[in-house]
Amino acid sequence: MATGLSQLARAQRQAGDLSAARSAFEQAQDIFVEIEDTSRAAQVGMRLARIEWSAGDTGAAKQRLTAVRDLAARDGLSQPYIETTEMVGDLAFSEDQHVEAITAFEEALAHIEQSGFIAGRERILTKLGQDLLATGDLTAMQSVVGQLQGHEYVSAGSLRVQAEFAAMRGLHARAVSTLQELREIHPEDWRESDDAQLEAYRAQVVR
């Protein structure tokens, strides 16, 4: 029954009926908790938090994420714990609460190292880098960039972060080459704003 409710909730969310989706997800989560299926209860809890966030109820979303994270920690579920902690960071970042976001992303990364569950590491490092750049912490950023450069896979977001870090250090030629690498490796992710940023970096090189 809980699985059916979850499927119904997803369909309702896709249809834009967030209120009905929230109600169905809450019923599904209650059932999963009752039958002690913690993994699915945590997954549904994260979906509920996303709905609450989408509806602008960030307070409820934060409370929901805290409850899900506590549940995951209690039962030793690494993936839900990491994903929930990452989402806490995303929510904080969206509200320009960079210190809180940094704390969450660092916690998620620490748990990745402890658990060996490495999926999402590059993505979370990139998000951490965005927050560190926002706070101007170039010392901590140096470590993050070193880790990003050591990844086999490098996302478009990672390259943007690396380019901005280079520019903030006055290494505009490196910033240019990094953005050019992004355009070559991820042409599908190239944005108009990247064109403008590339020209801005090139102007600094000419000077």
PDB file of C-alpha atoms in Angstrom:
ATOM      1  CA  MET A   1       0.000   0.000   0.000  1.00  0.00           C
ATOM      2  CA  ALA A   2       2.800   2.408   0.876  1.00  0.00           C
ATOM      3  CA  THR A   3       4.459   1.819  -2.491  1.00  0.00           C
ATOM      4  CA  GLY A   4       1.180   2.550  -4.257  1.00  0.00           C
ATOM      5  CA  LEU A   5       0.765   5.756  -2.287  1.00  0.00           C
ATOM      6  CA  SER A   6       4.293   6.822  -3.240  1.00  0.00           C
ATOM      7  CA  GLN A   7       3.557   6.204  -6.916  1.00  0.00           C
ATOM      8  CA  LEU A   8       0.319   8.156  -6.623  1.00  0.00           C
ATOM      9  CA  ALA A   9       2.150  11.019  -4.913  1.00  0.00           C
ATOM     10  CA  ARG A  10       4.779  11.177  -7.657  1.00  0.00           C
ATOM     11  CA  ALA A  11       2.058  11.325 -10.305  1.00  0.00           C
ATOM     12  CA  GLN A  12       0.257  14.072  -8.395  1.00  0.00           C
ATOM     13  CA  ARG A  13       3.467  16.042  -8.057  1.00  0.00           C
ATOM     14  CA  GLN A  14       4.148  15.777 -11.776  1.00  0.00           C
ATOM     15  CA  ALA A  15       0.617  17.027 -12.388  1.00  0.00           C
ATOM     16  CA  GLY A  16       1.346  20.013 -10.170  1.00  0.00           C
ATOM     17  CA  ASP A  17      -0.966  19.053  -7.304  1.00  0.00           C
ATOM     18  CA  LEU A  18       1.554  19.542  -4.505  1.00  0.00           C
ATOM     19  CA  SER A  19      -1.032  19.461  -1.719  1.00  0.00           C
ATOM     20  CA  ALA A  20      -2.356  16.042  -2.751  1.00  0.00           C
ATOM     21  CA  ALA A  21       1.177  14.758  -3.341  1.00  0.00           C
ATOM     22  CA  ARG A  22       2.247  15.903   0.106  1.00  0.00           C
ATOM     23  CA  SER A  23      -0.700  14.144   1.727  1.00  0.00           C
ATOM     24  CA  ALA A  24      -0.043  10.875  -0.124  1.00  0.00           C
ATOM     25  CA  PHE A  25       3.681  10.967   0.648  1.00  0.00           C
ATOM     26  CA  GLU A  26       2.970  11.591   4.341  1.00  0.00           C
ATOM     27  CA  GLN A  27       0.649   8.569   4.452  1.00  0.00           C
ATOM     28  CA  ALA A  28       3.283   6.459   2.683  1.00  0.00           C
ATOM     29  CA  GLN A  29       6.006   7.591   5.075  1.00  0.00           C
ATOM     30  CA  ASP A  30       3.878   6.735   8.107  1.00  0.00           C
ATOM     31  CA  ILE A  31       3.399   3.212   6.770  1.00  0.00           C
ATOM     32  CA  PHE A  32       7.093   2.740   5.961  1.00  0.00           C
ATOM     33  CA  VAL A  33       8.002   3.875   9.481  1.00  0.00           C
ATOM     34  CA  GLU A  34       5.413   1.549  10.977  1.00  0.00           C
ATOM     35  CA  ILE A  35       6.769  -1.485   9.099  1.00  0.00           C
ATOM     36  CA  GLU A  36      10.346  -0.342   9.879  1.00  0.00           C
ATOM     37  CA  ASP A  37      11.351   0.146   6.251  1.00  0.00           C
ATOM     38  CA  THR A  38      13.692   2.984   7.168  1.00  0.00           C
ATOM     39  CA  SER A  39      15.301   3.308   3.748  1.00  0.00           C
ATOM     40  CA  ARG A  40      12.015   3.969   1.968  1.00  0.00           C
ATOM     41  CA  ALA A  41      10.777   6.149   4.810  1.00  0.00           C
ATOM     42  CA  ALA A  42      13.863   8.314   4.362  1.00  0.00           C
ATOM     43  CA  GLN A  43      13.410   8.494   0.582  1.00  0.00           C
ATOM     44  CA  VAL A  44       9.807   9.609   0.972  1.00  0.00           C
ATOM     45  CA  GLY A  45      10.865  12.108   3.629  1.00  0.00           C
ATOM     46  CA  MET A  46      13.296  13.725   1.185  1.00  0.00           C
ATOM     47  CA  ARG A  47      10.555  13.966  -1.438  1.00  0.00           C
ATOM     48  CA  LEU A  48       8.324  15.640   1.117  1.00  0.00           C
ATOM     49  CA  ALA A  49      11.085  18.125   1.934  1.00  0.00           C
ATOM     50  CA  ARG A  50      11.430  18.974  -1.762  1.00  0.00           C
ATOM     51  CA  ILE A  51       7.693  19.596  -2.015  1.00  0.00           C
ATOM     52  CA  GLU A  52       7.754  21.834   1.060  1.00  0.00           C
ATOM     53  CA  TRP A  53      10.757  23.692  -0.317  1.00  0.00           C
ATOM     54  CA  SER A  54       9.033  24.137  -3.691  1.00  0.00           C
ATOM     55  CA  ALA A  55       5.992  25.512  -1.894  1.00  0.00           C
ATOM     56  CA  GLY A  56       8.187  28.068  -0.117  1.00  0.00           C
ATOM     57  CA  ASP A  57       7.833  26.436   3.301  1.00  0.00           C
ATOM     58  CA  THR A  58      11.548  26.235   4.017  1.00  0.00           C
ATOM     59  CA  GLY A  59      10.988  25.949   7.761  1.00  0.00           C
ATOM     60  CA  ALA A  60       8.996  22.752   7.305  1.00  0.00           C
ATOM     61  CA  ALA A  61      11.548  21.482   4.789  1.00  0.00           C
ATOM     62  CA  LYS A  62      14.377  21.981   7.278  1.00  0.00           C
ATOM     63  CA  GLN A  63      12.468  20.184  10.017  1.00  0.00           C
ATOM     64  CA  ARG A  64      11.690  17.351   7.645  1.00  0.00           C
ATOM     65  CA  LEU A  65      15.316  16.994   6.600  1.00  0.00           C
ATOM     66  CA  THR A  66      16.479  16.973  10.212  1.00  0.00           C
ATOM     67  CA  ALA A  67      14.017  14.164  11.002  1.00  0.00           C
ATOM     68  CA  VAL A  68      15.093  12.155   7.944  1.00  0.00           C
ATOM     69  CA  ARG A  69      18.767  12.624   8.738  1.00  0.00           C
ATOM     70  CA  ASP A  70      18.235  11.490  12.326  1.00  0.00           C
ATOM     71  CA  LEU A  71      16.372   8.437  11.044  1.00  0.00           C
ATOM     72  CA  ALA A  72      19.160   7.593   8.598  1.00  0.00           C
ATOM     73  CA  ALA A  73      21.844   8.085  11.264  1.00  0.00           C
ATOM     74  CA  ARG A  74      19.984   5.877  13.722  1.00  0.00           C
ATOM     75  CA  ASP A  75      19.828   2.972  11.270  1.00  0.00           C
ATOM     76  CA  GLY A  76      23.253   3.545   9.689  1.00  0.00           C
ATOM     77  CA  LEU A  77      21.927   4.363   6.211  1.00  0.00           C
ATOM     78  CA  SER A  78      24.804   6.129   4.460  1.00  0.00           C
ATOM     79  CA  GLN A  79      23.148   7.102   1.197  1.00  0.00           C
ATOM     80  CA  PRO A  80      20.042   8.778   2.689  1.00  0.00           C
ATOM     81  CA  TYR A  81      22.216  10.478   5.313  1.00  0.00           C
ATOM     82  CA  ILE A  82      24.562  11.920   2.688  1.00  0.00           C
ATOM     83  CA  GLU A  83      21.767  12.954   0.326  1.00  0.00           C
ATOM     84  CA  THR A  84      19.794  14.598   3.120  1.00  0.00           C
ATOM     85  CA  THR A  85      22.829  16.477   4.408  1.00  0.00           C
ATOM     86  CA  GLU A  86      23.569  17.649   0.878  1.00  0.00           C
ATOM     87  CA  MET A  87      19.990  18.882   0.583  1.00  0.00           C
ATOM     88  CA  VAL A  88      20.390  20.798   3.858  1.00  0.00           C
ATOM     89  CA  GLY A  89      23.347  22.530   2.209  1.00  0.00           C
ATOM     90  CA  ASP A  90      21.361  23.222  -0.963  1.00  0.00           C
ATOM     91  CA  LEU A  91      18.578  24.825   1.040  1.00  0.00           C
ATOM     92  CA  ALA A  92      21.013  26.965   3.019  1.00  0.00           C
ATOM     93  CA  PHE A  93      22.776  28.028  -0.197  1.00  0.00           C
ATOM     94  CA  SER A  94      19.456  29.075  -1.739  1.00  0.00           C
ATOM     95  CA  GLU A  95      18.961  31.412   1.220  1.00  0.00           C
ATOM     96  CA  ASP A  96      22.541  32.776   1.016  1.00  0.00           C
ATOM     97  CA  GLN A  97      23.371  31.117   4.336  1.00  0.00           C
ATOM     98  CA  HIS A  98      26.829  30.157   3.149  1.00  0.00           C
ATOM     99  CA  VAL A  99      28.363  29.206   6.495  1.00  0.00           C
ATOM    100  CA  GLU A 100      25.512  26.788   7.187  1.00  0.00           C
ATOM    101  CA  ALA A 101      25.790  25.410   3.653  1.00  0.00           C
ATOM    102  CA  ILE A 102      29.553  24.911   3.993  1.00  0.00           C
ATOM    103  CA  THR A 103      29.054  23.029   7.251  1.00  0.00           C
ATOM    104  CA  ALA A 104      26.480  20.730   5.637  1.00  0.00           C
ATOM    105  CA  PHE A 105      28.544  20.013   2.526  1.00  0.00           C
ATOM    106  CA  GLU A 106      31.661  19.341   4.613  1.00  0.00           C
ATOM    107  CA  GLU A 107      29.671  16.966   6.805  1.00  0.00           C
ATOM    108  CA  ALA A 108      28.345  15.128   3.747  1.00  0.00           C
ATOM    109  CA  LEU A 109      31.870  14.792   2.352  1.00  0.00           C
ATOM    110  CA  ALA A 110      33.205  13.539   5.679  1.00  0.00           C
ATOM    111  CA  HIS A 111      30.509  10.886   5.757  1.00  0.00           C
ATOM    112  CA  ILE A 112      31.409   9.896   2.198  1.00  0.00           C
ATOM    113  CA  GLU A 113      34.992   9.348   3.270  1.00  0.00           C
ATOM    114  CA  GLN A 114      33.924   7.320   6.294  1.00  0.00           C
ATOM    115  CA  SER A 115      31.369   5.178   4.488  1.00  0.00           C
ATOM    116  CA  GLY A 116      33.117   4.733   1.148  1.00  0.00           C
ATOM    117  CA  PHE A 117      29.870   5.683  -0.582  1.00  0.00           C
ATOM    118  CA  ILE A 118      31.527   7.947  -3.141  1.00  0.00           C
ATOM    119  CA  ALA A 119      28.575   8.639  -5.437  1.00  0.00           C
ATOM    120  CA  GLY A 120      27.982  12.387  -5.592  1.00  0.00           C
ATOM    121  CA  ARG A 121      31.386  13.370  -4.200  1.00  0.00           C
ATOM    122  CA  GLU A 122      32.357  15.542  -7.161  1.00  0.00           C
ATOM    123  CA  ARG A 123      28.965  17.241  -7.156  1.00  0.00           C
ATOM    124  CA  ILE A 124      29.125  18.045  -3.439  1.00  0.00           C
ATOM    125  CA  LEU A 125      32.716  19.279  -3.730  1.00  0.00           C
ATOM    126  CA  THR A 126      31.563  21.631  -6.485  1.00  0.00           C
ATOM    127  CA  LYS A 127      28.765  22.978  -4.297  1.00  0.00           C
ATOM    128  CA  LEU A 128      31.198  23.444  -1.419  1.00  0.00           C
ATOM    129  CA  GLY A 129      33.456  25.357  -3.779  1.00  0.00           C
ATOM    130  CA  GLN A 130      30.625  27.679  -4.782  1.00  0.00           C
ATOM    131  CA  ASP A 131      29.975  28.537  -1.146  1.00  0.00           C
ATOM    132  CA  LEU A 132      33.656  29.036  -0.335  1.00  0.00           C
ATOM    133  CA  LEU A 133      33.979  31.401  -3.298  1.00  0.00           C
ATOM    134  CA  ALA A 134      30.938  33.303  -2.049  1.00  0.00           C
ATOM    135  CA  THR A 135      32.619  33.777   1.335  1.00  0.00           C
ATOM    136  CA  GLY A 136      36.029  34.540  -0.203  1.00  0.00           C
ATOM    137  CA  ASP A 137      37.777  31.697   1.635  1.00  0.00           C
ATOM    138  CA  LEU A 138      40.487  31.045  -0.944  1.00  0.00           C
ATOM    139  CA  THR A 139      42.629  29.012   1.444  1.00  0.00           C
ATOM    140  CA  ALA A 140      39.952  26.356   1.935  1.00  0.00           C
ATOM    141  CA  MET A 141      39.100  26.676  -1.753  1.00  0.00           C
ATOM    142  CA  GLN A 142      42.612  25.634  -2.730  1.00  0.00           C
ATOM    143  CA  SER A 143      42.036  22.228  -1.139  1.00  0.00           C
ATOM    144  CA  VAL A 144      38.655  21.816  -2.831  1.00  0.00           C
ATOM    145  CA  VAL A 145      40.077  22.656  -6.261  1.00  0.00           C
ATOM    146  CA  GLY A 146      42.887  20.158  -5.735  1.00  0.00           C
ATOM    147  CA  GLN A 147      40.330  17.459  -5.011  1.00  0.00           C
ATOM    148  CA  LEU A 148      38.185  18.433  -7.998  1.00  0.00           C
ATOM    149  CA  GLN A 149      41.188  18.301 -10.310  1.00  0.00           C
ATOM    150  CA  GLY A 150      41.925  14.800  -9.047  1.00  0.00           C
ATOM    151  CA  HIS A 151      38.524  13.484 -10.102  1.00  0.00           C
ATOM    152  CA  GLU A 152      38.278  11.268 -13.168  1.00  0.00           C
ATOM    153  CA  TYR A 153      35.004  12.948 -14.108  1.00  0.00           C
ATOM    154  CA  VAL A 154      34.865  16.738 -14.180  1.00  0.00           C
ATOM    155  CA  SER A 155      31.473  18.404 -14.498  1.00  0.00           C
ATOM    156  CA  ALA A 156      30.667  21.742 -16.082  1.00  0.00           C
ATOM    157  CA  GLY A 157      29.932  23.147 -12.641  1.00  0.00           C
ATOM    158  CA  SER A 158      33.316  22.046 -11.365  1.00  0.00           C
ATOM    159  CA  LEU A 159      35.102  23.782 -14.233  1.00  0.00           C
ATOM    160  CA  ARG A 160      33.160  26.994 -13.643  1.00  0.00           C
ATOM    161  CA  VAL A 161      34.185  26.933  -9.990  1.00  0.00           C
ATOM    162  CA  GLN A 162      37.812  26.288 -10.920  1.00  0.00           C
ATOM    163  CA  ALA A 163      37.769  29.134 -13.452  1.00  0.00           C
ATOM    164  CA  GLU A 164      36.340  31.585 -10.935  1.00  0.00           C
ATOM    165  CA  PHE A 165      38.881  30.520  -8.335  1.00  0.00           C
ATOM    166  CA  ALA A 166      41.712  31.122 -10.813  1.00  0.00           C
ATOM    167  CA  ALA A 167      40.322  34.558 -11.659  1.00  0.00           C
ATOM    168  CA  MET A 168      40.015  35.511  -7.990  1.00  0.00           C
ATOM    169  CA  ARG A 169      43.714  34.702  -7.623  1.00  0.00           C
ATOM    170  CA  GLY A 170      44.523  36.898 -10.624  1.00  0.00           C
ATOM    171  CA  LEU A 171      45.258  33.904 -12.882  1.00  0.00           C
ATOM    172  CA  HIS A 172      43.038  35.056 -15.720  1.00  0.00           C
ATOM    173  CA  ALA A 173      44.825  33.099 -18.445  1.00  0.00           C
ATOM    174  CA  ARG A 174      44.128  29.919 -16.484  1.00  0.00           C
ATOM    175  CA  ALA A 175      40.511  30.985 -16.020  1.00  0.00           C
ATOM    176  CA  VAL A 176      40.220  31.411 -19.800  1.00  0.00           C
ATOM    177  CA  SER A 177      41.702  27.986 -20.533  1.00  0.00           C
ATOM    178  CA  THR A 178      39.449  26.357 -17.927  1.00  0.00           C
ATOM    179  CA  LEU A 179      36.307  27.805 -19.481  1.00  0.00           C
ATOM    180  CA  GLN A 180      37.538  26.800 -22.931  1.00  0.00           C
ATOM    181  CA  GLU A 181      37.952  23.276 -21.588  1.00  0.00           C
ATOM    182  CA  LEU A 182      34.378  23.392 -20.340  1.00  0.00           C
ATOM    183  CA  ARG A 183      33.140  24.385 -23.813  1.00  0.00           C
ATOM    184  CA  GLU A 184      35.085  21.543 -25.412  1.00  0.00           C
ATOM    185  CA  ILE A 185      34.132  18.825 -22.913  1.00  0.00           C
ATOM    186  CA  HIS A 186      30.554  19.881 -22.116  1.00  0.00           C
ATOM    187  CA  PRO A 187      29.234  21.824 -25.142  1.00  0.00           C
ATOM    188  CA  GLU A 188      25.675  20.876 -24.157  1.00  0.00           C
ATOM    189  CA  ASP A 189      26.133  22.692 -20.822  1.00  0.00           C
ATOM    190  CA  TRP A 190      27.587  25.886 -22.279  1.00  0.00           C
ATOM    191  CA  ARG A 191      25.576  28.970 -21.340  1.00  0.00           C
ATOM    192  CA  GLU A 192      25.311  32.508 -22.646  1.00  0.00           C
ATOM    193  CA  SER A 193      26.655  33.659 -19.291  1.00  0.00           C
ATOM    194  CA  ASP A 194      29.769  31.544 -19.944  1.00  0.00           C
ATOM    195  CA  ASP A 195      30.410  33.571 -23.118  1.00  0.00           C
ATOM    196  CA  ALA A 196      30.233  36.783 -21.126  1.00  0.00           C
ATOM    197  CA  GLN A 197      32.473  35.394 -18.382  1.00  0.00           C
ATOM    198  CA  LEU A 198      35.012  34.149 -20.897  1.00  0.00           C
ATOM    199  CA  GLU A 199      35.235  37.575 -22.513  1.00  0.00           C
ATOM    200  CA  ALA A 200      35.632  39.196 -19.096  1.00  0.00           C
ATOM    201  CA  TYR A 201      38.537  36.889 -18.262  1.00  0.00           C
ATOM    202  CA  ARG A 202      40.140  37.520 -21.670  1.00  0.00           C
ATOM    203  CA  ALA A 203      39.916  41.274 -21.107  1.00  0.00           C
ATOM    204  CA  GLN A 204      41.878  40.877 -17.878  1.00  0.00           C
ATOM    205  CA  VAL A 205      44.563  38.835 -19.680  1.00  0.00           C
ATOM    206  CA  VAL A 206      45.026  41.602 -22.275  1.00  0.00           C
ATOM    207  CA  ARG A 207      45.614  44.157 -19.533  1.00  0.00           C
TER     208      ARG A 207
END
